[in-house]
Amino acid sequence: MGKRLQVLQGWIEASQGLTHQVTPEQATTLLDHIDNTALALFPFLRNPTKSFESSLSHIRDSFTPGSKGIVIPTGQKTFRYACHLISNLREVLGSKLPIEIVYAGDSDLPSSYRDFISGLGSDIAMVDVLQVFNDTTLDLQHGGWAIKTFAALGSRYEQVLMLDADAILLQAPETIFDRHKGYQSTGALLFHDRLLWQGEFKERHKWWEQQLEHYTLSEALVKSRVYNEGYAEECDSGLVVLDKSRLPVLLGLIHACWQNTKVVRNAWTYIMGYGDKESWWFGLELSGAEYTFEDHYGGMVGYMNADKTKTCSFTIAHFDEHDSLLWYNGSLLKNKLINATEFNVPTHYMLDGVWEKGATKKDMSCMKEGKLKETSKEERDILRNSIEKAKDLDTRIERFTTLEVN
């Protein structure tokens, strides 16, 4: 599929170069051939409610030129965390970027839940992904992680920052769009997962190598410790930033979407990887698009142990180009799987260390032998303020859900 997308890219670029060399009728015919080919490869591009807007061209035209925004896929299960995240972004970090909340039909996020989220601030839009893409080959209502790639593709924002509902930011998202040199260079920014389980997923690596056998590896993959040293998971897809105005990035995203279609994800993507994680970089790589990974593999943000040699917690930390904390996953809770009301402010973080993985997600993990740093007063203030806002929201959410039940 990657090679086909590269051919499609060549056709699109060639057609753009012929704008002044062909008649309007010929240009329309050529564009129709390109769109028909794209639809044959990716039938999910058909708009289920507007047949006249069923093409790759219409998808591209739907992006607001020059726009930047945040996309948060959520449903009832992650509704609380999405509310916390919006408060973190709007009230604490002061982000002015528009937000789209993406869901898969009324059963996923009923109208009353959407109204509640809409009331959390200005410029928050609701997007039912089932009204954007043909769900016949997708089954996004039951697809879990699969909605994420389609949320990014279907967004009206030309530059999109996709966030998991349980992500927490330590810096305003505008800084990524405006200052991250790696993103500005390639138009695609991804974040590394942890370096774990070296040598234990040989079938996964064999499959990756087979798929990439006839490709020249990208600069990002050449530097990959996961790909080259046999670790298990490359990407933490809790935050992904893409500039869809760049054709190679857009087509790489479409490849990632294809990997998350029902048949493909059940046969390959979610068998050879954990959910959608690897589909992002794999789609960009196979489509020939450049992309940037953060400089470090997933670090640890949490609490220093008694002998001051380790940082321990339940969350993965990610950093900017200056090694400052940028975001982490897992919500503001200490461990959302154990205690739904225990918030905590991390005191330390570590990067470039060795992971000591807890036996299960309910067990604490630690990192040792890395660069240990104390969280700054500014970072702790951001988290304290976010927690206070989250507690206030929880009171409102409890009243709201009680009314919903009754």
mmCIF file of C-alpha atoms in Angstrom:
data_model
loop_
_atom_site.group_PDB
_atom_site.id
_atom_site.type_symbol
_atom_site.label_atom_id
_atom_site.label_comp_id
_atom_site.label_asym_id
_atom_site.label_seq_id
_atom_site.Cartn_x
_atom_site.Cartn_y
_atom_site.Cartn_z
ATOM 1 C CA MET A 1 0.000 0.000 0.000
ATOM 2 C CA GLY A 2 2.888 2.362 0.685
ATOM 3 C CA LYS A 3 4.189 2.060 -2.879
ATOM 4 C CA ARG A 4 0.706 2.720 -4.240
ATOM 5 C CA LEU A 5 0.494 5.873 -2.170
ATOM 6 C CA GLN A 6 3.849 7.006 -3.499
ATOM 7 C CA VAL A 7 2.499 6.542 -7.042
ATOM 8 C CA LEU A 8 -0.627 8.470 -6.078
ATOM 9 C CA GLN A 9 1.547 11.259 -4.704
ATOM 10 C CA GLY A 10 3.422 11.374 -8.006
ATOM 11 C CA TRP A 11 0.164 11.710 -9.926
ATOM 12 C CA ILE A 12 -1.064 14.532 -7.684
ATOM 13 C CA GLU A 13 2.207 16.422 -7.932
ATOM 14 C CA ALA A 14 2.297 15.941 -11.709
ATOM 15 C CA SER A 15 -1.278 17.175 -12.060
ATOM 16 C CA GLN A 16 -0.445 20.281 -10.044
ATOM 17 C CA GLY A 17 2.487 20.940 -12.365
ATOM 18 C CA LEU A 18 0.228 20.736 -15.411
ATOM 19 C CA THR A 19 -2.247 23.382 -14.216
ATOM 20 C CA HIS A 20 -1.323 25.870 -16.945
ATOM 21 C CA GLN A 21 -0.689 23.265 -19.642
ATOM 22 C CA VAL A 22 -4.102 21.605 -19.927
ATOM 23 C CA THR A 23 -7.671 22.769 -20.468
ATOM 24 C CA PRO A 24 -10.056 22.993 -17.486
ATOM 25 C CA GLU A 25 -11.884 19.924 -18.838
ATOM 26 C CA GLN A 26 -8.666 17.930 -19.010
ATOM 27 C CA ALA A 27 -7.700 19.045 -15.501
ATOM 28 C CA THR A 28 -11.092 17.902 -14.178
ATOM 29 C CA THR A 29 -10.726 14.527 -15.923
ATOM 30 C CA LEU A 30 -7.261 14.007 -14.470
ATOM 31 C CA LEU A 31 -8.459 14.952 -10.993
ATOM 32 C CA ASP A 32 -11.382 12.532 -11.317
ATOM 33 C CA HIS A 33 -8.985 9.695 -12.198
ATOM 34 C CA ILE A 34 -6.867 10.477 -9.142
ATOM 35 C CA ASP A 35 -9.890 10.670 -6.848
ATOM 36 C CA ASN A 36 -11.375 7.446 -8.229
ATOM 37 C CA THR A 37 -8.085 5.652 -7.647
ATOM 38 C CA ALA A 38 -7.920 6.962 -4.079
ATOM 39 C CA LEU A 39 -11.505 5.813 -3.438
ATOM 40 C CA ALA A 40 -10.736 2.367 -4.827
ATOM 41 C CA LEU A 41 -7.808 2.078 -2.413
ATOM 42 C CA PHE A 42 -9.549 3.735 0.535
ATOM 43 C CA PRO A 43 -13.351 3.374 0.377
ATOM 44 C CA PHE A 44 -13.642 4.964 3.818
ATOM 45 C CA LEU A 45 -12.997 8.339 2.131
ATOM 46 C CA ARG A 46 -16.602 8.305 0.917
ATOM 47 C CA ASN A 47 -18.652 10.751 2.940
ATOM 48 C CA PRO A 48 -21.687 8.807 4.257
ATOM 49 C CA THR A 49 -24.031 11.808 4.144
ATOM 50 C CA LYS A 50 -22.672 13.891 1.244
ATOM 51 C CA SER A 51 -21.933 11.701 -1.764
ATOM 52 C CA PHE A 52 -20.816 14.751 -3.738
ATOM 53 C CA GLU A 53 -18.015 15.265 -1.189
ATOM 54 C CA SER A 54 -16.624 11.746 -1.464
ATOM 55 C CA SER A 55 -13.057 12.111 -2.624
ATOM 56 C CA LEU A 56 -9.502 12.774 -1.574
ATOM 57 C CA SER A 57 -9.823 16.209 -3.152
ATOM 58 C CA HIS A 58 -12.786 17.079 -0.953
ATOM 59 C CA ILE A 59 -10.913 15.864 2.126
ATOM 60 C CA ARG A 60 -8.022 18.180 1.259
ATOM 61 C CA ASP A 61 -10.382 21.066 0.491
ATOM 62 C CA SER A 62 -12.075 20.621 3.887
ATOM 63 C CA PHE A 63 -8.935 21.750 5.716
ATOM 64 C CA THR A 64 -9.026 25.423 6.645
ATOM 65 C CA PRO A 65 -5.861 26.912 5.098
ATOM 66 C CA GLY A 66 -3.309 27.922 7.713
ATOM 67 C CA SER A 67 -5.384 26.574 10.606
ATOM 68 C CA LYS A 68 -3.985 24.864 13.708
ATOM 69 C CA GLY A 69 -6.000 23.030 16.308
ATOM 70 C CA ILE A 70 -6.319 20.284 18.895
ATOM 71 C CA VAL A 71 -8.225 17.045 18.353
ATOM 72 C CA ILE A 72 -9.318 14.892 21.306
ATOM 73 C CA PRO A 73 -11.069 11.591 20.549
ATOM 74 C CA THR A 74 -13.274 10.586 23.476
ATOM 75 C CA GLY A 75 -16.358 8.671 24.512
ATOM 76 C CA GLN A 76 -18.239 8.079 27.725
ATOM 77 C CA LYS A 77 -15.417 5.953 29.167
ATOM 78 C CA THR A 78 -12.820 8.715 28.869
ATOM 79 C CA PHE A 79 -15.215 11.655 29.249
ATOM 80 C CA ARG A 80 -13.901 12.633 32.699
ATOM 81 C CA TYR A 81 -10.284 12.702 31.540
ATOM 82 C CA ALA A 82 -11.187 14.722 28.454
ATOM 83 C CA CYS A 83 -12.802 17.335 30.723
ATOM 84 C CA HIS A 84 -9.663 17.446 32.874
ATOM 85 C CA LEU A 85 -7.503 17.840 29.774
ATOM 86 C CA ILE A 86 -9.588 20.705 28.386
ATOM 87 C CA SER A 87 -9.308 22.487 31.731
ATOM 88 C CA ASN A 88 -5.542 21.890 31.741
ATOM 89 C CA LEU A 89 -5.292 23.391 28.256
ATOM 90 C CA ARG A 90 -7.702 26.302 28.587
ATOM 91 C CA GLU A 91 -7.659 27.397 32.216
ATOM 92 C CA VAL A 92 -4.129 26.512 33.324
ATOM 93 C CA LEU A 93 -1.941 26.717 30.226
ATOM 94 C CA GLY A 94 -4.036 29.428 28.595
ATOM 95 C CA SER A 95 -4.127 27.783 25.168
ATOM 96 C CA LYS A 96 -6.286 29.596 22.630
ATOM 97 C CA LEU A 97 -6.148 26.859 20.013
ATOM 98 C CA PRO A 98 -9.554 25.601 18.851
ATOM 99 C CA ILE A 99 -10.511 22.113 20.000
ATOM 100 C CA GLU A 100 -12.458 19.342 18.272
ATOM 101 C CA ILE A 101 -13.971 16.557 20.351
ATOM 102 C CA VAL A 102 -14.274 13.504 18.124
ATOM 103 C CA TYR A 103 -16.619 10.603 18.855
ATOM 104 C CA ALA A 104 -18.202 7.666 17.034
ATOM 105 C CA GLY A 105 -21.960 8.200 17.086
ATOM 106 C CA ASP A 106 -24.480 9.108 19.784
ATOM 107 C CA SER A 107 -23.970 5.864 21.689
ATOM 108 C CA ASP A 108 -20.284 6.683 22.064
ATOM 109 C CA LEU A 109 -20.818 10.220 23.377
ATOM 110 C CA PRO A 110 -24.493 11.161 23.905
ATOM 111 C CA SER A 111 -25.656 14.713 23.273
ATOM 112 C CA SER A 112 -25.846 15.585 26.990
ATOM 113 C CA TYR A 113 -22.158 14.701 27.388
ATOM 114 C CA ARG A 114 -21.315 16.779 24.342
ATOM 115 C CA ASP A 115 -23.227 19.724 25.762
ATOM 116 C CA PHE A 116 -21.316 19.432 29.027
ATOM 117 C CA ILE A 117 -17.955 19.505 27.233
ATOM 118 C CA SER A 118 -19.044 22.389 25.008
ATOM 119 C CA GLY A 119 -19.704 24.415 28.154
ATOM 120 C CA LEU A 120 -16.124 24.073 29.361
ATOM 121 C CA GLY A 121 -14.814 26.902 27.205
ATOM 122 C CA SER A 122 -14.910 28.699 23.911
ATOM 123 C CA ASP A 123 -14.140 27.293 20.476
ATOM 124 C CA ILE A 124 -14.873 23.648 21.303
ATOM 125 C CA ALA A 125 -16.505 21.810 18.400
ATOM 126 C CA MET A 126 -18.077 18.348 18.253
ATOM 127 C CA VAL A 127 -17.283 15.992 15.368
ATOM 128 C CA ASP A 128 -19.082 12.698 14.804
ATOM 129 C CA VAL A 129 -16.528 10.727 12.818
ATOM 130 C CA LEU A 130 -19.302 8.488 11.465
ATOM 131 C CA GLN A 131 -20.624 11.525 9.590
ATOM 132 C CA VAL A 132 -17.227 12.138 8.000
ATOM 133 C CA PHE A 133 -16.105 8.684 6.856
ATOM 134 C CA ASN A 134 -17.918 5.630 5.516
ATOM 135 C CA ASP A 135 -17.887 3.240 8.478
ATOM 136 C CA THR A 136 -18.546 0.074 6.458
ATOM 137 C CA THR A 137 -14.902 -1.028 6.509
ATOM 138 C CA LEU A 138 -14.059 0.713 9.797
ATOM 139 C CA ASP A 139 -16.516 -0.212 12.582
ATOM 140 C CA LEU A 140 -15.224 2.706 14.618
ATOM 141 C CA GLN A 141 -18.025 2.355 17.155
ATOM 142 C CA HIS A 142 -16.261 -0.795 18.317
ATOM 143 C CA GLY A 143 -12.753 0.056 17.150
ATOM 144 C CA GLY A 144 -11.253 1.548 20.311
ATOM 145 C CA TRP A 145 -7.938 3.173 19.408
ATOM 146 C CA ALA A 146 -8.767 3.079 15.691
ATOM 147 C CA ILE A 147 -10.723 6.355 15.892
ATOM 148 C CA LYS A 148 -7.535 8.329 16.557
ATOM 149 C CA THR A 149 -6.073 8.309 13.042
ATOM 150 C CA PHE A 150 -9.456 9.128 11.517
ATOM 151 C CA ALA A 151 -9.966 11.956 14.003
ATOM 152 C CA ALA A 152 -6.717 13.498 12.771
ATOM 153 C CA LEU A 153 -7.575 13.011 9.093
ATOM 154 C CA GLY A 154 -11.164 14.243 9.369
ATOM 155 C CA SER A 155 -10.309 17.363 11.333
ATOM 156 C CA ARG A 156 -10.869 20.687 9.623
ATOM 157 C CA TYR A 157 -7.526 21.881 11.011
ATOM 158 C CA GLU A 158 -4.701 21.861 8.497
ATOM 159 C CA GLN A 159 -2.178 21.377 11.282
ATOM 160 C CA VAL A 160 -3.532 19.011 13.887
ATOM 161 C CA LEU A 161 -2.346 18.090 17.379
ATOM 162 C CA MET A 162 -4.061 14.842 18.349
ATOM 163 C CA LEU A 163 -4.252 14.140 22.097
ATOM 164 C CA ASP A 164 -5.404 11.129 24.058
ATOM 165 C CA ALA A 165 -8.061 12.139 26.568
ATOM 166 C CA ASP A 166 -5.844 11.138 29.507
ATOM 167 C CA ALA A 167 -2.811 13.170 28.399
ATOM 168 C CA ILE A 168 -1.565 16.086 30.512
ATOM 169 C CA LEU A 169 0.524 18.950 29.144
ATOM 170 C CA LEU A 170 3.172 20.941 30.992
ATOM 171 C CA GLN A 171 3.557 23.473 28.187
ATOM 172 C CA ALA A 172 0.990 25.214 26.011
ATOM 173 C CA PRO A 173 0.507 23.256 22.760
ATOM 174 C CA GLU A 174 1.206 26.409 20.756
ATOM 175 C CA THR A 175 4.890 25.947 21.614
ATOM 176 C CA ILE A 176 5.004 22.754 19.547
ATOM 177 C CA PHE A 177 3.537 24.368 16.450
ATOM 178 C CA ASP A 178 5.576 27.558 16.808
ATOM 179 C CA ARG A 179 8.947 26.481 18.196
ATOM 180 C CA HIS A 180 9.645 22.793 17.659
ATOM 181 C CA LYS A 181 12.318 22.746 14.965
ATOM 182 C CA GLY A 182 11.908 19.058 14.210
ATOM 183 C CA TYR A 183 8.186 19.470 13.585
ATOM 184 C CA GLN A 184 8.713 22.572 11.486
ATOM 185 C CA SER A 185 11.269 20.701 9.386
ATOM 186 C CA THR A 186 9.231 17.576 8.584
ATOM 187 C CA GLY A 187 5.627 18.448 9.396
ATOM 188 C CA ALA A 188 5.209 15.321 11.523
ATOM 189 C CA LEU A 189 6.153 14.943 15.197
ATOM 190 C CA LEU A 190 5.884 11.670 17.085
ATOM 191 C CA PHE A 191 6.927 10.595 20.580
ATOM 192 C CA HIS A 192 8.834 7.496 21.601
ATOM 193 C CA ASP A 193 7.534 4.741 23.837
ATOM 194 C CA ARG A 194 9.657 3.082 26.527
ATOM 195 C CA LEU A 195 12.634 0.871 25.794
ATOM 196 C CA LEU A 196 11.254 -2.447 27.017
ATOM 197 C CA TRP A 197 11.296 -6.188 26.307
ATOM 198 C CA GLN A 198 14.413 -6.279 24.159
ATOM 199 C CA GLY A 199 14.470 -9.333 21.920
ATOM 200 C CA GLU A 200 11.035 -10.605 22.991
ATOM 201 C CA PHE A 201 9.000 -9.641 19.908
ATOM 202 C CA LYS A 202 10.932 -11.285 17.087
ATOM 203 C CA GLU A 203 7.859 -11.872 14.902
ATOM 204 C CA ARG A 204 6.991 -8.181 15.068
ATOM 205 C CA HIS A 205 10.485 -7.175 13.961
ATOM 206 C CA LYS A 206 10.533 -9.809 11.239
ATOM 207 C CA TRP A 207 7.246 -8.432 9.900
ATOM 208 C CA TRP A 208 8.514 -4.842 9.987
ATOM 209 C CA GLU A 209 11.641 -5.846 8.103
ATOM 210 C CA GLN A 210 9.630 -7.763 5.506
ATOM 211 C CA GLN A 211 7.369 -4.779 4.886
ATOM 212 C CA LEU A 212 10.380 -2.458 4.548
ATOM 213 C CA GLU A 213 12.531 -4.832 2.499
ATOM 214 C CA HIS A 214 12.409 -2.742 -0.691
ATOM 215 C CA TYR A 215 12.530 0.665 0.987
ATOM 216 C CA THR A 216 15.325 3.046 1.831
ATOM 217 C CA LEU A 217 14.915 3.628 5.551
ATOM 218 C CA SER A 218 14.181 7.156 6.714
ATOM 219 C CA GLU A 219 16.577 9.127 8.870
ATOM 220 C CA ALA A 220 14.232 8.622 11.824
ATOM 221 C CA LEU A 221 14.192 4.846 11.448
ATOM 222 C CA VAL A 222 17.945 4.619 10.895
ATOM 223 C CA LYS A 223 18.350 6.204 14.352
ATOM 224 C CA SER A 224 15.683 4.007 15.970
ATOM 225 C CA ARG A 225 16.845 1.930 18.924
ATOM 226 C CA VAL A 226 13.632 -0.072 18.807
ATOM 227 C CA TYR A 227 14.047 -1.046 15.161
ATOM 228 C CA ASN A 228 17.804 -1.628 15.342
ATOM 229 C CA GLU A 229 18.215 -3.063 18.834
ATOM 230 C CA GLY A 230 15.121 -5.236 19.071
ATOM 231 C CA TYR A 231 13.039 -3.374 21.651
ATOM 232 C CA ALA A 232 9.283 -3.834 21.598
ATOM 233 C CA GLU A 233 7.423 -0.566 20.981
ATOM 234 C CA GLU A 234 8.490 2.549 19.089
ATOM 235 C CA CYS A 235 5.684 5.081 19.463
ATOM 236 C CA ASP A 236 3.580 6.489 22.271
ATOM 237 C CA SER A 237 0.644 7.852 20.285
ATOM 238 C CA GLY A 238 -0.868 9.860 23.144
ATOM 239 C CA LEU A 239 0.242 13.023 21.307
ATOM 240 C CA VAL A 240 0.768 13.264 17.554
ATOM 241 C CA VAL A 241 1.307 16.448 15.534
ATOM 242 C CA LEU A 242 0.802 16.527 11.761
ATOM 243 C CA ASP A 243 0.807 19.193 9.051
ATOM 244 C CA LYS A 244 -1.706 17.881 6.523
ATOM 245 C CA SER A 245 -0.908 20.661 4.058
ATOM 246 C CA ARG A 246 2.231 18.659 3.238
ATOM 247 C CA LEU A 247 1.144 16.007 0.753
ATOM 248 C CA PRO A 248 3.562 13.245 1.889
ATOM 249 C CA VAL A 249 2.421 13.691 5.514
ATOM 250 C CA LEU A 250 -1.247 13.584 4.491
ATOM 251 C CA LEU A 251 -0.763 10.398 2.489
ATOM 252 C CA GLY A 252 1.220 8.870 5.355
ATOM 253 C CA LEU A 253 -1.721 9.622 7.636
ATOM 254 C CA ILE A 254 -4.101 7.983 5.172
ATOM 255 C CA HIS A 255 -1.859 4.899 5.264
ATOM 256 C CA ALA A 256 -2.107 4.929 9.072
ATOM 257 C CA CYS A 257 -5.896 5.161 8.737
ATOM 258 C CA TRP A 258 -5.896 2.169 6.380
ATOM 259 C CA GLN A 259 -3.911 0.209 8.970
ATOM 260 C CA ASN A 260 -6.718 0.965 11.441
ATOM 261 C CA THR A 261 -9.553 -0.266 9.209
ATOM 262 C CA LYS A 262 -11.336 -3.254 10.736
ATOM 263 C CA VAL A 263 -9.932 -6.041 8.564
ATOM 264 C CA VAL A 264 -6.368 -4.728 8.553
ATOM 265 C CA ARG A 265 -6.196 -3.936 12.260
ATOM 266 C CA ASN A 266 -7.631 -7.321 13.240
ATOM 267 C CA ALA A 267 -5.363 -9.257 10.879
ATOM 268 C CA TRP A 268 -2.115 -7.284 11.259
ATOM 269 C CA THR A 269 -1.919 -3.909 12.969
ATOM 270 C CA TYR A 270 -3.224 -4.926 16.386
ATOM 271 C CA ILE A 271 -1.598 -8.354 16.169
ATOM 272 C CA MET A 272 1.884 -7.093 15.318
ATOM 273 C CA GLY A 273 1.647 -4.064 17.593
ATOM 274 C CA TYR A 274 -0.257 -2.728 20.581
ATOM 275 C CA GLY A 275 -3.273 -0.887 19.218
ATOM 276 C CA ASP A 276 -2.674 2.089 16.948
ATOM 277 C CA LYS A 277 0.798 2.925 18.336
ATOM 278 C CA GLU A 278 3.010 1.744 15.497
ATOM 279 C CA SER A 279 0.596 2.608 12.686
ATOM 280 C CA TRP A 280 1.577 6.298 12.783
ATOM 281 C CA TRP A 281 5.295 6.007 12.073
ATOM 282 C CA PHE A 282 4.773 2.898 9.931
ATOM 283 C CA GLY A 283 2.311 4.733 7.680
ATOM 284 C CA LEU A 284 4.664 7.677 7.259
ATOM 285 C CA GLU A 285 7.651 5.393 6.676
ATOM 286 C CA LEU A 286 5.934 3.193 4.093
ATOM 287 C CA SER A 287 4.542 6.212 2.267
ATOM 288 C CA GLY A 288 7.954 7.832 2.010
ATOM 289 C CA ALA A 289 7.157 10.824 4.232
ATOM 290 C CA GLU A 290 9.728 12.443 6.490
ATOM 291 C CA TYR A 291 8.877 12.581 10.194
ATOM 292 C CA THR A 292 10.492 13.574 13.469
ATOM 293 C CA PHE A 293 10.643 11.619 16.712
ATOM 294 C CA GLU A 294 11.414 13.240 20.041
ATOM 295 C CA ASP A 295 15.098 12.977 20.945
ATOM 296 C CA HIS A 296 14.596 10.674 23.934
ATOM 297 C CA TYR A 297 12.722 7.450 24.486
ATOM 298 C CA GLY A 298 9.903 7.561 27.010
ATOM 299 C CA GLY A 299 11.084 8.738 30.415
ATOM 300 C CA MET A 300 9.591 8.554 33.880
ATOM 301 C CA VAL A 301 7.862 11.307 35.841
ATOM 302 C CA GLY A 302 7.004 10.463 39.421
ATOM 303 C CA TYR A 303 8.692 10.212 42.778
ATOM 304 C CA MET A 304 12.283 9.613 43.861
ATOM 305 C CA ASN A 305 12.901 6.447 45.835
ATOM 306 C CA ALA A 306 14.446 6.390 49.333
ATOM 307 C CA ASP A 307 18.083 6.019 48.233
ATOM 308 C CA LYS A 308 17.660 8.645 45.497
ATOM 309 C CA THR A 309 18.682 6.313 42.682
ATOM 310 C CA LYS A 310 15.350 5.823 40.913
ATOM 311 C CA THR A 311 12.211 7.627 39.838
ATOM 312 C CA CYS A 312 9.042 5.571 40.171
ATOM 313 C CA SER A 313 5.431 6.031 39.029
ATOM 314 C CA PHE A 314 2.757 4.760 36.656
ATOM 315 C CA THR A 315 3.213 7.285 33.839
ATOM 316 C CA ILE A 316 5.500 7.916 30.862
ATOM 317 C CA ALA A 317 7.155 11.313 30.454
ATOM 318 C CA HIS A 318 7.944 13.104 27.208
ATOM 319 C CA PHE A 319 10.263 16.027 26.581
ATOM 320 C CA ASP A 320 10.790 18.995 24.282
ATOM 321 C CA GLU A 321 13.957 19.734 22.330
ATOM 322 C CA HIS A 322 15.499 21.323 25.433
ATOM 323 C CA ASP A 323 14.862 18.258 27.637
ATOM 324 C CA SER A 324 12.095 20.022 29.569
ATOM 325 C CA LEU A 325 8.901 18.172 30.448
ATOM 326 C CA LEU A 326 6.326 18.596 27.693
ATOM 327 C CA TRP A 327 3.581 16.075 28.478
ATOM 328 C CA TYR A 328 2.837 12.741 30.066
ATOM 329 C CA ASN A 329 0.115 10.125 29.802
ATOM 330 C CA GLY A 330 -2.149 8.457 32.324
ATOM 331 C CA SER A 331 -4.147 11.490 33.575
ATOM 332 C CA LEU A 332 -3.654 13.651 36.673
ATOM 333 C CA LEU A 333 -4.381 10.650 38.892
ATOM 334 C CA LYS A 334 -1.517 8.773 40.502
ATOM 335 C CA ASN A 335 -2.865 5.545 38.993
ATOM 336 C CA LYS A 336 -6.280 5.700 37.370
ATOM 337 C CA LEU A 337 -6.619 1.902 37.489
ATOM 338 C CA ILE A 338 -6.218 1.704 41.262
ATOM 339 C CA ASN A 339 -7.745 4.834 42.774
ATOM 340 C CA ALA A 340 -10.097 7.147 40.882
ATOM 341 C CA THR A 341 -9.725 9.994 43.381
ATOM 342 C CA GLU A 342 -6.015 10.022 44.312
ATOM 343 C CA PHE A 343 -4.296 12.925 42.606
ATOM 344 C CA ASN A 344 -0.614 13.590 43.077
ATOM 345 C CA VAL A 345 2.014 16.074 41.922
ATOM 346 C CA PRO A 346 5.199 14.367 40.656
ATOM 347 C CA THR A 347 8.390 15.607 42.298
ATOM 348 C CA HIS A 348 11.037 14.155 39.960
ATOM 349 C CA TYR A 349 11.589 12.853 36.478
ATOM 350 C CA MET A 350 14.252 10.830 34.742
ATOM 351 C CA LEU A 351 15.273 10.437 31.123
ATOM 352 C CA ASP A 352 17.637 8.087 29.273
ATOM 353 C CA GLY A 353 17.532 5.530 32.074
ATOM 354 C CA VAL A 354 16.800 1.820 32.348
ATOM 355 C CA TRP A 355 13.200 0.784 32.902
ATOM 356 C CA GLU A 356 12.145 -1.592 35.655
ATOM 357 C CA LYS A 357 8.650 -2.451 34.485
ATOM 358 C CA GLY A 358 5.934 -3.318 36.976
ATOM 359 C CA ALA A 359 4.389 -6.746 36.484
ATOM 360 C CA THR A 360 1.002 -5.261 35.549
ATOM 361 C CA LYS A 361 -0.437 -1.810 34.847
ATOM 362 C CA LYS A 362 -1.484 -1.677 38.509
ATOM 363 C CA ASP A 363 2.121 -2.132 39.652
ATOM 364 C CA MET A 364 4.519 0.780 39.877
ATOM 365 C CA SER A 365 7.413 0.964 37.425
ATOM 366 C CA CYS A 366 10.766 2.633 38.024
ATOM 367 C CA MET A 367 13.631 4.072 36.026
ATOM 368 C CA LYS A 368 17.255 3.982 37.132
ATOM 369 C CA GLU A 369 20.711 4.947 35.837
ATOM 370 C CA GLY A 370 19.415 7.976 33.943
ATOM 371 C CA LYS A 371 19.423 11.748 34.292
ATOM 372 C CA LEU A 372 17.441 12.497 37.445
ATOM 373 C CA LYS A 373 15.859 15.942 37.709
ATOM 374 C CA GLU A 374 13.503 17.629 40.129
ATOM 375 C CA THR A 375 10.302 19.034 38.691
ATOM 376 C CA SER A 376 10.446 22.824 38.665
ATOM 377 C CA LYS A 377 8.245 25.097 40.752
ATOM 378 C CA GLU A 378 6.513 26.187 37.545
ATOM 379 C CA GLU A 379 5.790 22.579 36.559
ATOM 380 C CA ARG A 380 4.482 21.740 40.030
ATOM 381 C CA ASP A 381 2.293 24.853 40.022
ATOM 382 C CA ILE A 382 0.842 23.869 36.641
ATOM 383 C CA LEU A 383 -0.005 20.416 37.962
ATOM 384 C CA ARG A 384 -1.419 21.700 41.268
ATOM 385 C CA ASN A 385 -3.623 24.154 39.436
ATOM 386 C CA SER A 386 -4.708 21.455 36.978
ATOM 387 C CA ILE A 387 -5.588 19.137 39.874
ATOM 388 C CA GLU A 388 -7.623 21.818 41.661
ATOM 389 C CA LYS A 389 -9.524 22.530 38.447
ATOM 390 C CA ALA A 390 -10.025 18.783 37.933
ATOM 391 C CA LYS A 391 -11.454 18.354 41.438
ATOM 392 C CA ASP A 392 -13.907 21.181 40.832
ATOM 393 C CA LEU A 393 -14.876 19.573 37.543
ATOM 394 C CA ASP A 394 -15.345 16.189 39.233
ATOM 395 C CA THR A 395 -17.965 17.733 41.510
ATOM 396 C CA ARG A 396 -19.836 19.026 38.474
ATOM 397 C CA ILE A 397 -19.372 15.727 36.605
ATOM 398 C CA GLU A 398 -20.736 13.772 39.580
ATOM 399 C CA ARG A 399 -23.876 15.924 39.664
ATOM 400 C CA PHE A 400 -24.240 15.621 35.903
ATOM 401 C CA THR A 401 -23.857 11.837 35.788
ATOM 402 C CA THR A 402 -26.256 11.426 38.727
ATOM 403 C CA LEU A 403 -28.884 13.340 36.777
ATOM 404 C CA GLU A 404 -28.147 11.213 33.716
ATOM 405 C CA VAL A 405 -28.712 7.986 35.643
ATOM 406 C CA ASN A 406 -31.896 9.252 37.250
#
